[in-house]
Amino acid sequence: MSALTGTTRLARLVLRRDRIRLAIWILGTPLLGYALAGSVASIYPGQEARLGYATTSASSLVARAFNGPIHGTDLGAVVVAETYVTLALIVALLSTFAVTRHTRQNEETGRAELLGANVVGRYAPLTAALFVIVAANTVAAVLLAVALAGAGLPLAGSVAAAAAIGGVGVAFTAIAAVTAQLSVTARGANALAAATVGLAFVLRAAGDVFGEQSADGTRVRSAWPSWISPLGWGNQVRAFDGERWWVLALPVALLLVGVALAYALAERRDQGAGLIAPRRGPATAAPRLLSPAGLAWRMQRGTLLGWAVGVAVLGFSMGIAGDEFNDMIDANPAAAEAINAMGGGADLINAYLAAMLGLFALTIGAYVVQALLRVRGDEADGVLEAALATAVSRTRWLGTQVLAATLGAVVLLLVAGVTTGLGYGIVTGDPLGQAVELGGAALLRLPALLVIAGVVTAIFGLLPRWSVVLSWTALLVFLLLGQLGAVLELPQAALNVSPYTHVPAVPAVDPAALPLVVLAAVAAALLAVGVAAFRHRDVPS
Amino acid sequence: MPVISIGNLVKTFGAIRALDGLDLHVEQGEVHGFLGPNGSGKSTTIRILLGLLRRDSGDAQVLGADPWRDAVRLHRRLAYVPGDVSLWPNLTGGEAIDLLGQLRGGLDRRRRDELLHRFDLDPTRRCRTYSKGNRQKVAIVAAFSSPVELYVLDEPTSGLDPLMEAVFQDEVRRVKQAGATVLLSSHVLAEVEALCDRVSIIREGRTVESGTLTELRHLTRTAVTVETARPVSGLDVLPGVHDVHEVDGRTHLEVEPAHLDELLGQLIRFGVRALTSTPPTLEQLFLRHYGDDPAAAATGAPATAAAGASTATAASGAPSAPAAGSSDADAQVDAPHGGAR
């Protein structure tokens, strides 16, 4: 029996298990790319606007850090600058999680053992997973190239940009193949791979920040750290600016090295074992753990800390960017108009800050959904059953989870507002005042997040099996309404569905109490429905 | 007053009727075996008793209270070991035990440490690194560390080794001694035989038998082998006698316990030289109720080849006593439900 026996069958199993995920991934990435390209094209229609954008982007350190190095004034180059980092991060994380799901997670749950006892070669499960995920990246890249070209961008550049994104996916597929060998748990493998994504982002950001601006001011030549980051490689392809096709060989080379390394590690370890030994812990519980609230804190604290750090870094950078933003506005009236449309205020810098806080509120919505869906995860795992068989009422259990998610949202909103204020205050000379003002402004977004918590709770109570899908769909709908509603000129009635529509865009406008009270009331009603439904249904269901 | 009292319990999941008029009565201070094939509704019943699932109709009382309405109050008085134990992956075993105990209303620290030692469980390991058996030990230690009135154990030992099984049986006897009641769902027949005062057997959501093991044995045929001076005749027309055949001068047959007396009276006439009577094993008892063929169960035929009773017993390793006919004196006791249904 060869080490690859059974690979084809296992690949079919991967396809069968992930048919919906893969379809969303493969179709979603190009659709997102198409929508973003169209939106960028409408904001920067003329050569003059793009010249302004390119010059500002090339000179702004924040823009270099978050959008990567700009390469020229072609519409495609602007699209890449505006979308590359987002799409690359999405593809990197999707690939990472998919690899872990079909390798280490199978070992952790014991499914791999069940399969491995059959006529299945040692390398077959890993090979099958990698094959499907590389293929998914490839197909998604082809469709993305078609989408970009369909949006009116030059063909060669579209292919190069799409291949660059696909290359990021392939590179992180290779990295995840290795991390899946190292950690004993799927969570650990994902955490390692996600940390690698983070490191790659920081390296690329550093390389681009320390890069040189070209003589004409519209290009950035990245410094060496970008070259050791798989996220940086995509920029170095220079799509739409004299494509350097050979750079695409880098992710392929990494794939070969990664697969070889993963095989070598798999060969040397036992089934289910890893190279990083799990840590021991306390033999008895600390008193503060021994309540639903203590448990909820213990379960959330790591995630919350990660979010807080991410939000703080982003907030601080966005704040500092506020000053550069003023320069950018001077250079580009069209962008000013766009920002104005998003924030709706007369004072542009306040509109910018309000828009940033709005984006944070949307992002933190994902934290709320993620935190509350833990209840459903516990129910599916069977842990909820064990907990509810003790003297803890369902109301107390669910209420504690809602409270924990809400407090987490408060913390994150404060961190977002305060760090943005600090950043902006440092460049304008009033860090404390700005921190207090923007911290307060950020907290005004809380009622919208309470509605998100209410929506997830109601879904969990009424349609538990659909909790995950429906909750994320709801958040996605709110996101799309907020981001694209104005661009697509949707009717106000549709926009009103999103709680974010109703939050006053402080500091661009004055705060108003009524919408916040109404939002809080809607949230309370949704929570009441969710808790009541949960109290009356079967567990598990 | 019964600790658990269930009457005509019905629970449906969509089109599936998981419980179809189930009855279960567990008296104070007894260890009650709750048996049935996979998918017969044992876990569903237990979840209803814990107020996790809502019954469609029928009565259910636990410790004199309604398990759905009074769930929280009841849960202070009972401890539960689920069949498939899942725990918080990032807590250690020790933390999970303390947490479950505290949420139930407190645990006896001395007992907890003693149980950890007896079950040889390392409490510093993360729950995600435990094997199935070790996860089960966590739930068992957490349950037995709490001094409660009722222990609800859903296949608690399916992942334990024989040494741990013995420790588990000790613990069940200890809580019984202390006056607690135990509902024990199990497929380990030796464990049932060793621990249970009474058992209820369910099948397809209904209770098919309930009583002591001795009582249940009388619902199944006894295998008899007899050697006589003169050839036997006319046995197959006797009531309750089945499957008469002759091998090497010995006559093999099966008889319903209620008719053993008449059979012996008839045999004496042929001059009995040797006689062996094998009572039904627990295995046969269960196979009869678990098997796919309800008709066979109704007529009392063991699901396995009846003639091989003693060999089947030896091979299965279940406790059994191939005994002389005299040991069947209790065959005179009337079967509790008027014989085989």
mmCIF file of N, CA, C and O in Angstrom, chain A residues 463-520:
data_model
loop_
_atom_site.group_PDB
_atom_site.id
_atom_site.type_symbol
_atom_site.label_atom_id
_atom_site.label_comp_id
_atom_site.label_asym_id
_atom_site.label_seq_id
_atom_site.Cartn_x
_atom_site.Cartn_y
_atom_site.Cartn_z
ATOM 1 N N LEU A 463 -34.755 29.142 16.815
ATOM 2 C CA LEU A 463 -34.285 28.249 15.751
ATOM 3 C C LEU A 463 -32.851 27.813 16.059
ATOM 4 O O LEU A 463 -31.914 28.153 15.339
ATOM 5 N N PRO A 464 -32.675 27.047 17.154
ATOM 6 C CA PRO A 464 -31.308 26.750 17.611
ATOM 7 C C PRO A 464 -30.412 26.146 16.538
ATOM 8 O O PRO A 464 -29.243 26.494 16.441
ATOM 9 N N ARG A 465 -30.970 25.272 15.722
ATOM 10 C CA ARG A 465 -30.129 24.601 14.731
ATOM 11 C C ARG A 465 -29.608 25.565 13.681
ATOM 12 O O ARG A 465 -28.637 25.276 12.992
ATOM 13 N N TRP A 466 -30.290 26.672 13.529
ATOM 14 C CA TRP A 466 -29.899 27.634 12.495
ATOM 15 C C TRP A 466 -29.117 28.803 13.079
ATOM 16 O O TRP A 466 -28.842 29.782 12.392
ATOM 17 N N SER A 467 -28.799 28.709 14.374
ATOM 18 C CA SER A 467 -28.172 29.847 15.058
ATOM 19 C C SER A 467 -26.983 30.399 14.302
ATOM 20 O O SER A 467 -26.888 31.608 14.059
ATOM 21 N N VAL A 468 -26.046 29.527 13.946
ATOM 22 C CA VAL A 468 -24.779 29.994 13.389
ATOM 23 C C VAL A 468 -25.020 30.680 12.047
ATOM 24 O O VAL A 468 -24.621 31.833 11.841
ATOM 25 N N VAL A 469 -25.711 29.989 11.166
ATOM 26 C CA VAL A 469 -25.929 30.531 9.820
ATOM 27 C C VAL A 469 -26.723 31.827 9.879
ATOM 28 O O VAL A 469 -26.316 32.854 9.318
ATOM 29 N N LEU A 470 -27.850 31.813 10.589
ATOM 30 C CA LEU A 470 -28.726 32.988 10.592
ATOM 31 C C LEU A 470 -28.070 34.189 11.281
ATOM 32 O O LEU A 470 -28.226 35.324 10.835
ATOM 33 N N SER A 471 -27.339 33.939 12.375
ATOM 34 C CA SER A 471 -26.740 35.067 13.093
ATOM 35 C C SER A 471 -25.706 35.774 12.224
ATOM 36 O O SER A 471 -25.694 37.008 12.127
ATOM 37 N N TRP A 472 -24.826 35.003 11.605
ATOM 38 C CA TRP A 472 -23.814 35.635 10.751
ATOM 39 C C TRP A 472 -24.446 36.285 9.536
ATOM 40 O O TRP A 472 -24.016 37.344 9.072
ATOM 41 N N THR A 473 -25.514 35.653 9.000
ATOM 42 C CA THR A 473 -26.194 36.257 7.858
ATOM 43 C C THR A 473 -26.771 37.615 8.242
ATOM 44 O O THR A 473 -26.645 38.595 7.499
ATOM 45 N N ALA A 474 -27.386 37.669 9.434
ATOM 46 C CA ALA A 474 -27.972 38.936 9.884
ATOM 47 C C ALA A 474 -26.892 40.017 9.952
ATOM 48 O O ALA A 474 -27.083 41.136 9.449
ATOM 49 N N LEU A 475 -25.745 39.667 10.555
ATOM 50 C CA LEU A 475 -24.673 40.660 10.670
ATOM 51 C C LEU A 475 -24.186 41.084 9.288
ATOM 52 O O LEU A 475 -23.934 42.265 9.026
ATOM 53 N N LEU A 476 -24.065 40.106 8.383
ATOM 54 C CA LEU A 476 -23.590 40.412 7.031
ATOM 55 C C LEU A 476 -24.556 41.353 6.323
ATOM 56 O O LEU A 476 -24.143 42.307 5.646
ATOM 57 N N VAL A 477 -25.857 41.108 6.510
ATOM 58 C CA VAL A 477 -26.865 41.979 5.889
ATOM 59 C C VAL A 477 -26.723 43.395 6.437
ATOM 60 O O VAL A 477 -26.724 44.374 5.674
ATOM 61 N N PHE A 478 -26.556 43.519 7.765
ATOM 62 C CA PHE A 478 -26.387 44.853 8.351
ATOM 63 C C PHE A 478 -25.140 45.521 7.778
ATOM 64 O O PHE A 478 -25.136 46.708 7.473
ATOM 65 N N LEU A 479 -24.071 44.740 7.625
ATOM 66 C CA LEU A 479 -22.812 45.264 7.099
ATOM 67 C C LEU A 479 -22.999 45.774 5.681
ATOM 68 O O LEU A 479 -22.597 46.892 5.331
ATOM 69 N N LEU A 480 -23.648 44.955 4.853
ATOM 70 C CA LEU A 480 -23.813 45.330 3.451
ATOM 71 C C LEU A 480 -24.730 46.541 3.337
ATOM 72 O O LEU A 480 -24.480 47.440 2.537
ATOM 73 N N LEU A 481 -25.795 46.580 4.137
ATOM 74 C CA LEU A 481 -26.690 47.732 4.100
ATOM 75 C C LEU A 481 -25.925 48.992 4.457
ATOM 76 O O LEU A 481 -26.081 50.033 3.827
ATOM 77 N N GLY A 482 -25.067 48.891 5.471
ATOM 78 C CA GLY A 482 -24.318 50.059 5.918
ATOM 79 C C GLY A 482 -23.267 50.490 4.910
ATOM 80 O O GLY A 482 -23.093 51.673 4.646
ATOM 81 N N GLN A 483 -22.556 49.512 4.329
ATOM 82 C CA GLN A 483 -21.430 49.848 3.460
ATOM 83 C C GLN A 483 -21.866 50.170 2.035
ATOM 84 O O GLN A 483 -21.310 51.038 1.390
ATOM 85 N N LEU A 484 -22.836 49.413 1.549
ATOM 86 C CA LEU A 484 -23.184 49.536 0.134
ATOM 87 C C LEU A 484 -24.553 50.157 -0.091
ATOM 88 O O LEU A 484 -24.894 50.509 -1.207
ATOM 89 N N GLY A 485 -25.325 50.272 0.992
ATOM 90 C CA GLY A 485 -26.696 50.777 0.837
ATOM 91 C C GLY A 485 -26.747 52.109 0.120
ATOM 92 O O GLY A 485 -27.511 52.296 -0.829
ATOM 93 N N ALA A 486 -25.871 53.047 0.555
ATOM 94 C CA ALA A 486 -25.890 54.378 -0.037
ATOM 95 C C ALA A 486 -25.405 54.325 -1.484
ATOM 96 O O ALA A 486 -25.981 54.949 -2.374
ATOM 97 N N VAL A 487 -24.343 53.535 -1.718
ATOM 98 C CA VAL A 487 -23.789 53.435 -3.064
ATOM 99 C C VAL A 487 -24.825 52.857 -4.027
ATOM 100 O O VAL A 487 -24.988 53.312 -5.152
ATOM 101 N N LEU A 488 -25.556 51.827 -3.545
ATOM 102 C CA LEU A 488 -26.534 51.167 -4.406
ATOM 103 C C LEU A 488 -27.874 51.901 -4.419
ATOM 104 O O LEU A 488 -28.809 51.465 -5.089
ATOM 105 N N GLU A 489 -27.976 53.008 -3.669
ATOM 106 C CA GLU A 489 -29.195 53.813 -3.610
ATOM 107 C C GLU A 489 -30.413 52.983 -3.234
ATOM 108 O O GLU A 489 -31.462 53.032 -3.868
ATOM 109 N N LEU A 490 -30.259 52.171 -2.177
ATOM 110 C CA LEU A 490 -31.389 51.374 -1.703
ATOM 111 C C LEU A 490 -32.395 52.286 -1.015
ATOM 112 O O LEU A 490 -32.039 53.344 -0.504
ATOM 113 N N PRO A 491 -33.681 51.897 -1.012
ATOM 114 C CA PRO A 491 -34.696 52.715 -0.336
ATOM 115 C C PRO A 491 -34.434 52.776 1.175
ATOM 116 O O PRO A 491 -33.861 51.852 1.758
ATOM 117 N N GLN A 492 -34.864 53.842 1.800
ATOM 118 C CA GLN A 492 -34.624 54.035 3.222
ATOM 119 C C GLN A 492 -35.216 52.900 4.057
ATOM 120 O O GLN A 492 -34.635 52.476 5.057
ATOM 121 N N ALA A 493 -36.354 52.373 3.625
ATOM 122 C CA ALA A 493 -37.002 51.297 4.374
ATOM 123 C C ALA A 493 -36.056 50.113 4.518
ATOM 124 O O ALA A 493 -35.985 49.469 5.573
ATOM 125 N N ALA A 494 -35.298 49.826 3.450
ATOM 126 C CA ALA A 494 -34.351 48.710 3.510
ATOM 127 C C ALA A 494 -33.214 49.050 4.462
ATOM 128 O O ALA A 494 -32.815 48.231 5.301
ATOM 129 N N LEU A 495 -32.715 50.271 4.359
ATOM 130 C CA LEU A 495 -31.604 50.678 5.228
ATOM 131 C C LEU A 495 -32.023 50.637 6.697
ATOM 132 O O LEU A 495 -31.225 50.332 7.579
ATOM 133 N N ASN A 496 -33.292 50.912 6.967
ATOM 134 C CA ASN A 496 -33.765 50.971 8.340
ATOM 135 C C ASN A 496 -33.727 49.611 9.042
ATOM 136 O O ASN A 496 -33.847 49.547 10.260
ATOM 137 N N VAL A 497 -33.608 48.529 8.245
ATOM 138 C CA VAL A 497 -33.541 47.201 8.844
ATOM 139 C C VAL A 497 -32.312 47.091 9.747
ATOM 140 O O VAL A 497 -32.346 46.446 10.793
ATOM 141 N N SER A 498 -31.232 47.760 9.360
ATOM 142 C CA SER A 498 -30.002 47.642 10.139
ATOM 143 C C SER A 498 -30.032 48.561 11.350
ATOM 144 O O SER A 498 -30.346 49.743 11.228
ATOM 145 N N PRO A 499 -29.691 48.034 12.530
ATOM 146 C CA PRO A 499 -29.661 48.904 13.715
ATOM 147 C C PRO A 499 -28.620 50.011 13.567
ATOM 148 O O PRO A 499 -28.776 51.093 14.136
ATOM 149 N N TYR A 500 -27.584 49.748 12.795
ATOM 150 C CA TYR A 500 -26.519 50.740 12.654
ATOM 151 C C TYR A 500 -27.006 52.005 11.953
ATOM 152 O O TYR A 500 -26.469 53.086 12.144
ATOM 153 N N THR A 501 -28.047 51.855 11.109
ATOM 154 C CA THR A 501 -28.594 53.010 10.400
ATOM 155 C C THR A 501 -29.092 54.066 11.384
ATOM 156 O O THR A 501 -29.065 55.263 11.097
ATOM 157 N N HIS A 502 -29.556 53.609 12.546
ATOM 158 C CA HIS A 502 -30.253 54.515 13.463
ATOM 159 C C HIS A 502 -29.345 55.167 14.492
ATOM 160 O O HIS A 502 -29.791 55.998 15.258
ATOM 161 N N VAL A 503 -28.068 54.748 14.525
ATOM 162 C CA VAL A 503 -27.165 55.327 15.516
ATOM 163 C C VAL A 503 -26.690 56.683 15.021
ATOM 164 O O VAL A 503 -26.183 56.786 13.903
ATOM 165 N N PRO A 504 -26.866 57.753 15.798
ATOM 166 C CA PRO A 504 -26.387 59.062 15.367
ATOM 167 C C PRO A 504 -24.874 59.016 15.129
ATOM 168 O O PRO A 504 -24.138 58.459 15.949
ATOM 169 N N ALA A 505 -24.416 59.564 14.000
ATOM 170 C CA ALA A 505 -23.005 59.484 13.623
ATOM 171 C C ALA A 505 -22.186 60.512 14.384
ATOM 172 O O ALA A 505 -21.576 61.401 13.812
ATOM 173 N N VAL A 506 -22.163 60.378 15.704
ATOM 174 C CA VAL A 506 -21.344 61.249 16.549
ATOM 175 C C VAL A 506 -19.877 60.909 16.275
ATOM 176 O O VAL A 506 -19.556 59.720 16.133
ATOM 177 N N PRO A 507 -18.951 61.830 16.170
ATOM 178 C CA PRO A 507 -19.077 63.265 16.416
ATOM 179 C C PRO A 507 -19.476 64.101 15.207
ATOM 180 O O PRO A 507 -19.404 65.330 15.281
ATOM 181 N N ALA A 508 -19.887 63.501 14.085
ATOM 182 C CA ALA A 508 -20.242 64.309 12.918
ATOM 183 C C ALA A 508 -21.565 65.029 13.142
ATOM 184 O O ALA A 508 -21.797 66.091 12.584
ATOM 185 N N VAL A 509 -22.458 64.419 13.916
ATOM 186 C CA VAL A 509 -23.732 65.071 14.223
ATOM 187 C C VAL A 509 -23.891 65.077 15.735
ATOM 188 O O VAL A 509 -23.161 64.382 16.450
ATOM 189 N N ASP A 510 -24.860 65.825 16.216
ATOM 190 C CA ASP A 510 -25.094 65.853 17.657
ATOM 191 C C ASP A 510 -25.763 64.546 18.098
ATOM 192 O O ASP A 510 -26.541 63.969 17.348
ATOM 193 N N PRO A 511 -25.463 64.112 19.305
ATOM 194 C CA PRO A 511 -26.133 62.899 19.785
ATOM 195 C C PRO A 511 -27.618 63.136 19.985
ATOM 196 O O PRO A 511 -28.024 64.254 20.322
ATOM 197 N N ALA A 512 -28.421 62.110 19.736
ATOM 198 C CA ALA A 512 -29.863 62.210 19.957
ATOM 199 C C ALA A 512 -30.290 60.999 20.782
ATOM 200 O O ALA A 512 -29.846 59.882 20.527
ATOM 201 N N ALA A 513 -31.130 61.229 21.765
ATOM 202 C CA ALA A 513 -31.476 60.148 22.692
ATOM 203 C C ALA A 513 -32.511 59.197 22.107
ATOM 204 O O ALA A 513 -32.424 57.986 22.288
ATOM 205 N N LEU A 514 -33.492 59.762 21.383
ATOM 206 C CA LEU A 514 -34.636 58.942 20.979
ATOM 207 C C LEU A 514 -34.253 57.666 20.231
ATOM 208 O O LEU A 514 -34.674 56.570 20.619
ATOM 209 N N PRO A 515 -33.441 57.768 19.156
ATOM 210 C CA PRO A 515 -33.122 56.520 18.431
ATOM 211 C C PRO A 515 -32.427 55.495 19.328
ATOM 212 O O PRO A 515 -32.659 54.294 19.192
ATOM 213 N N LEU A 516 -31.602 55.977 20.249
ATOM 214 C CA LEU A 516 -30.883 55.038 21.115
ATOM 215 C C LEU A 516 -31.846 54.321 22.049
ATOM 216 O O LEU A 516 -31.732 53.111 22.270
ATOM 217 N N VAL A 517 -32.822 55.086 22.573
ATOM 218 C CA VAL A 517 -33.813 54.475 23.461
ATOM 219 C C VAL A 517 -34.633 53.432 22.693
ATOM 220 O O VAL A 517 -34.885 52.329 23.175
ATOM 221 N N VAL A 518 -35.026 53.806 21.454
ATOM 222 C CA VAL A 518 -35.819 52.864 20.657
ATOM 223 C C VAL A 518 -35.006 51.602 20.378
ATOM 224 O O VAL A 518 -35.508 50.477 20.507
ATOM 225 N N LEU A 519 -33.730 51.775 20.016
ATOM 226 C CA LEU A 519 -32.882 50.609 19.754
ATOM 227 C C LEU A 519 -32.787 49.721 21.003
ATOM 228 O O LEU A 519 -32.890 48.491 20.920
ATOM 229 N N ALA A 520 -32.591 50.357 22.155
ATOM 230 C CA ALA A 520 -32.475 49.585 23.389
ATOM 231 C C ALA A 520 -33.765 48.821 23.659
ATOM 232 O O ALA A 520 -33.739 47.657 24.104
#
